[in-house]
mmCIF file of C-alpha atoms in Angstrom:
data_model
loop_
_atom_site.group_PDB
_atom_site.id
_atom_site.type_symbol
_atom_site.label_atom_id
_atom_site.label_comp_id
_atom_site.label_asym_id
_atom_site.label_seq_id
_atom_site.Cartn_x
_atom_site.Cartn_y
_atom_site.Cartn_z
ATOM 1 C CA UNK A 1 -7.798 15.551 20.584
ATOM 2 C CA UNK A 2 -8.497 14.397 17.580
ATOM 3 C CA UNK A 3 -6.625 11.170 17.143
ATOM 4 C CA UNK A 4 -4.495 11.343 13.995
ATOM 5 C CA UNK A 5 -3.361 8.139 12.295
ATOM 6 C CA UNK A 6 -0.722 8.398 9.573
ATOM 7 C CA UNK A 7 -0.104 5.733 6.951
ATOM 8 C CA UNK A 8 3.198 6.203 5.137
ATOM 9 C CA UNK A 9 5.527 4.297 2.860
ATOM 10 C CA UNK A 10 8.477 3.178 4.968
ATOM 11 C CA UNK A 11 11.839 4.888 4.649
ATOM 12 C CA UNK A 12 11.580 8.250 6.388
ATOM 13 C CA UNK A 13 14.154 9.105 9.041
ATOM 14 C CA UNK A 14 13.242 9.761 12.668
ATOM 15 C CA UNK A 15 13.889 13.478 12.100
ATOM 16 C CA UNK A 16 11.592 13.495 9.047
ATOM 17 C CA UNK A 17 8.842 11.752 11.010
ATOM 18 C CA UNK A 18 9.198 14.193 13.894
ATOM 19 C CA UNK A 19 8.940 17.160 11.524
ATOM 20 C CA UNK A 20 5.877 15.645 9.811
ATOM 21 C CA UNK A 21 4.111 14.990 13.119
ATOM 22 C CA UNK A 22 4.982 18.440 14.486
ATOM 23 C CA UNK A 23 3.627 20.106 11.325
ATOM 24 C CA UNK A 24 0.400 18.100 11.526
ATOM 25 C CA UNK A 25 -0.020 18.966 15.205
ATOM 26 C CA UNK A 26 0.432 22.668 14.463
ATOM 27 C CA UNK A 27 -2.225 22.477 11.726
ATOM 28 C CA UNK A 28 -4.600 20.763 14.134
ATOM 29 C CA UNK A 29 -3.999 23.358 16.871
ATOM 30 C CA UNK A 30 -4.729 26.219 14.476
ATOM 31 C CA UNK A 31 -7.750 24.646 12.800
ATOM 32 C CA UNK A 32 -9.502 23.247 15.870
ATOM 33 C CA UNK A 33 -8.186 25.519 18.639
ATOM 34 C CA UNK A 34 -7.497 22.623 20.981
ATOM 35 C CA UNK A 35 -5.010 22.831 23.864
ATOM 36 C CA UNK A 36 -1.346 22.159 22.910
ATOM 37 C CA UNK A 37 -1.291 18.998 25.060
ATOM 38 C CA UNK A 38 -4.051 17.391 22.975
ATOM 39 C CA UNK A 39 -1.637 15.387 20.886
ATOM 40 C CA UNK A 40 -2.589 11.869 19.839
ATOM 41 C CA UNK A 41 -0.698 10.613 16.788
ATOM 42 C CA UNK A 42 0.020 7.105 15.513
ATOM 43 C CA UNK A 43 2.283 6.314 12.562
ATOM 44 C CA UNK A 44 2.107 3.093 10.583
ATOM 45 C CA UNK A 45 4.716 2.500 7.905
ATOM 46 C CA UNK A 46 4.137 0.181 4.964
ATOM 47 C CA UNK A 47 6.165 -1.425 2.198
ATOM 48 C CA UNK A 48 5.504 0.405 -1.103
ATOM 49 C CA UNK A 49 3.447 -2.511 -2.442
ATOM 50 C CA UNK A 50 1.152 -2.326 0.616
ATOM 51 C CA UNK A 51 -0.101 1.234 -0.076
ATOM 52 C CA UNK A 52 -2.130 1.739 -3.213
ATOM 53 C CA UNK A 53 -3.435 5.312 -3.171
ATOM 54 C CA UNK A 54 -4.876 6.346 -6.490
ATOM 55 C CA UNK A 55 -6.563 9.588 -7.502
ATOM 56 C CA UNK A 56 -10.287 8.704 -7.786
ATOM 57 C CA UNK A 57 -10.215 9.970 -11.379
ATOM 58 C CA UNK A 58 -9.215 13.499 -10.347
ATOM 59 C CA UNK A 59 -5.819 13.439 -12.059
ATOM 60 C CA UNK A 60 -3.943 13.774 -8.757
ATOM 61 C CA UNK A 61 -0.369 12.469 -9.047
ATOM 62 C CA UNK A 62 1.012 10.405 -6.156
ATOM 63 C CA UNK A 63 4.612 9.655 -5.210
ATOM 64 C CA UNK A 64 6.468 7.651 -2.565
ATOM 65 C CA UNK A 65 5.906 10.641 -0.264
ATOM 66 C CA UNK A 66 2.166 9.971 -0.041
ATOM 67 C CA UNK A 67 0.671 10.552 3.413
ATOM 68 C CA UNK A 68 -2.769 9.232 4.327
ATOM 69 C CA UNK A 69 -4.195 10.823 7.473
ATOM 70 C CA UNK A 70 -7.201 9.404 9.248
ATOM 71 C CA UNK A 71 -8.603 11.862 11.748
ATOM 72 C CA UNK A 72 -10.895 10.426 14.408
ATOM 73 C CA UNK A 73 -12.696 13.317 16.052
ATOM 74 C CA UNK A 74 -15.713 14.718 17.784
ATOM 75 C CA UNK A 75 -17.965 16.716 15.451
ATOM 76 C CA UNK A 76 -16.207 19.676 13.765
ATOM 77 C CA UNK A 77 -17.653 22.241 11.381
ATOM 78 C CA UNK A 78 -17.034 21.960 7.653
ATOM 79 C CA UNK A 79 -15.069 25.198 7.859
ATOM 80 C CA UNK A 80 -12.783 23.790 10.568
ATOM 81 C CA UNK A 81 -12.168 20.620 8.554
ATOM 82 C CA UNK A 82 -11.411 22.555 5.381
ATOM 83 C CA UNK A 83 -9.059 24.829 7.327
ATOM 84 C CA UNK A 84 -7.288 21.744 8.677
ATOM 85 C CA UNK A 85 -6.900 20.239 5.192
ATOM 86 C CA UNK A 86 -5.426 23.500 3.877
ATOM 87 C CA UNK A 87 -3.098 24.103 6.821
ATOM 88 C CA UNK A 88 -1.943 20.494 6.853
ATOM 89 C CA UNK A 89 -0.944 20.532 3.190
ATOM 90 C CA UNK A 90 0.693 23.962 3.497
ATOM 91 C CA UNK A 91 2.761 22.941 6.521
ATOM 92 C CA UNK A 92 3.743 19.543 5.121
ATOM 93 C CA UNK A 93 4.863 21.152 1.876
ATOM 94 C CA UNK A 94 6.804 23.956 3.580
ATOM 95 C CA UNK A 95 8.461 21.873 6.297
ATOM 96 C CA UNK A 96 8.688 18.402 4.763
ATOM 97 C CA UNK A 97 8.671 18.966 1.010
ATOM 98 C CA UNK A 98 5.532 16.834 0.645
ATOM 99 C CA UNK A 99 3.427 17.949 -2.322
ATOM 100 C CA UNK A 100 -0.226 18.755 -1.532
ATOM 101 C CA UNK A 101 -1.158 16.110 -4.110
ATOM 102 C CA UNK A 102 0.479 13.512 -1.847
ATOM 103 C CA UNK A 103 -1.747 14.279 1.170
ATOM 104 C CA UNK A 104 -5.056 12.468 1.599
ATOM 105 C CA UNK A 105 -7.263 12.988 4.677
ATOM 106 C CA UNK A 106 -10.303 11.083 5.876
ATOM 107 C CA UNK A 107 -12.394 12.092 8.904
ATOM 108 C CA UNK A 108 -14.194 9.647 11.168
ATOM 109 C CA UNK A 109 -16.621 11.482 13.446
ATOM 110 C CA UNK A 110 -17.847 10.119 16.751
ATOM 111 C CA UNK A 111 -19.405 11.448 19.953
ATOM 112 C CA UNK A 112 -18.320 12.203 23.503
ATOM 113 C CA UNK A 113 -19.407 8.734 24.668
ATOM 114 C CA UNK A 114 -16.921 7.174 22.238
ATOM 115 C CA UNK A 115 -13.803 8.415 24.074
ATOM 116 C CA UNK A 116 -12.008 7.159 27.159
ATOM 117 C CA UNK A 117 -8.572 8.638 27.826
ATOM 118 C CA UNK A 118 -7.840 6.182 30.614
ATOM 119 C CA UNK A 119 -8.980 4.898 34.011
ATOM 120 C CA UNK A 120 -12.060 3.279 32.450
ATOM 121 C CA UNK A 121 -14.006 6.551 32.338
ATOM 122 C CA UNK A 122 -15.561 8.582 29.521
ATOM 123 C CA UNK A 123 -14.014 11.909 30.540
ATOM 124 C CA UNK A 124 -16.169 14.015 28.198
ATOM 125 C CA UNK A 125 -19.258 12.548 29.882
ATOM 126 C CA UNK A 126 -17.963 12.688 33.463
ATOM 127 C CA UNK A 127 -17.030 16.364 33.149
ATOM 128 C CA UNK A 128 -13.309 15.722 33.601
ATOM 129 C CA UNK A 129 -12.840 17.270 30.158
#
């Protein structure tokens, strides 16, 4: 766990999506040292006119390959987050041909009480996790 949400411009094949999600999962495993089965990923695809991702004045070029990742997570250190950003861009570039300039990440941090993985229980609070 974290929960990763991906916003993409529509048009990638199933194989391309699988490779992208696998690469992101590997980056998460390395950066956060979570168990391999902690895999929560949601992909939303948009028409090109429905994703406007500019560069905040940083001179970062964007293409149709842009990937916006929202990571919803328990608290992580700055070092862990920066490691994730680096690994994610490296793996997406190497395995998917996505330029690091086309990867944007935003973290939403919450607490143990904010998670229920099912059965109406907060497993981090009950000790199940």
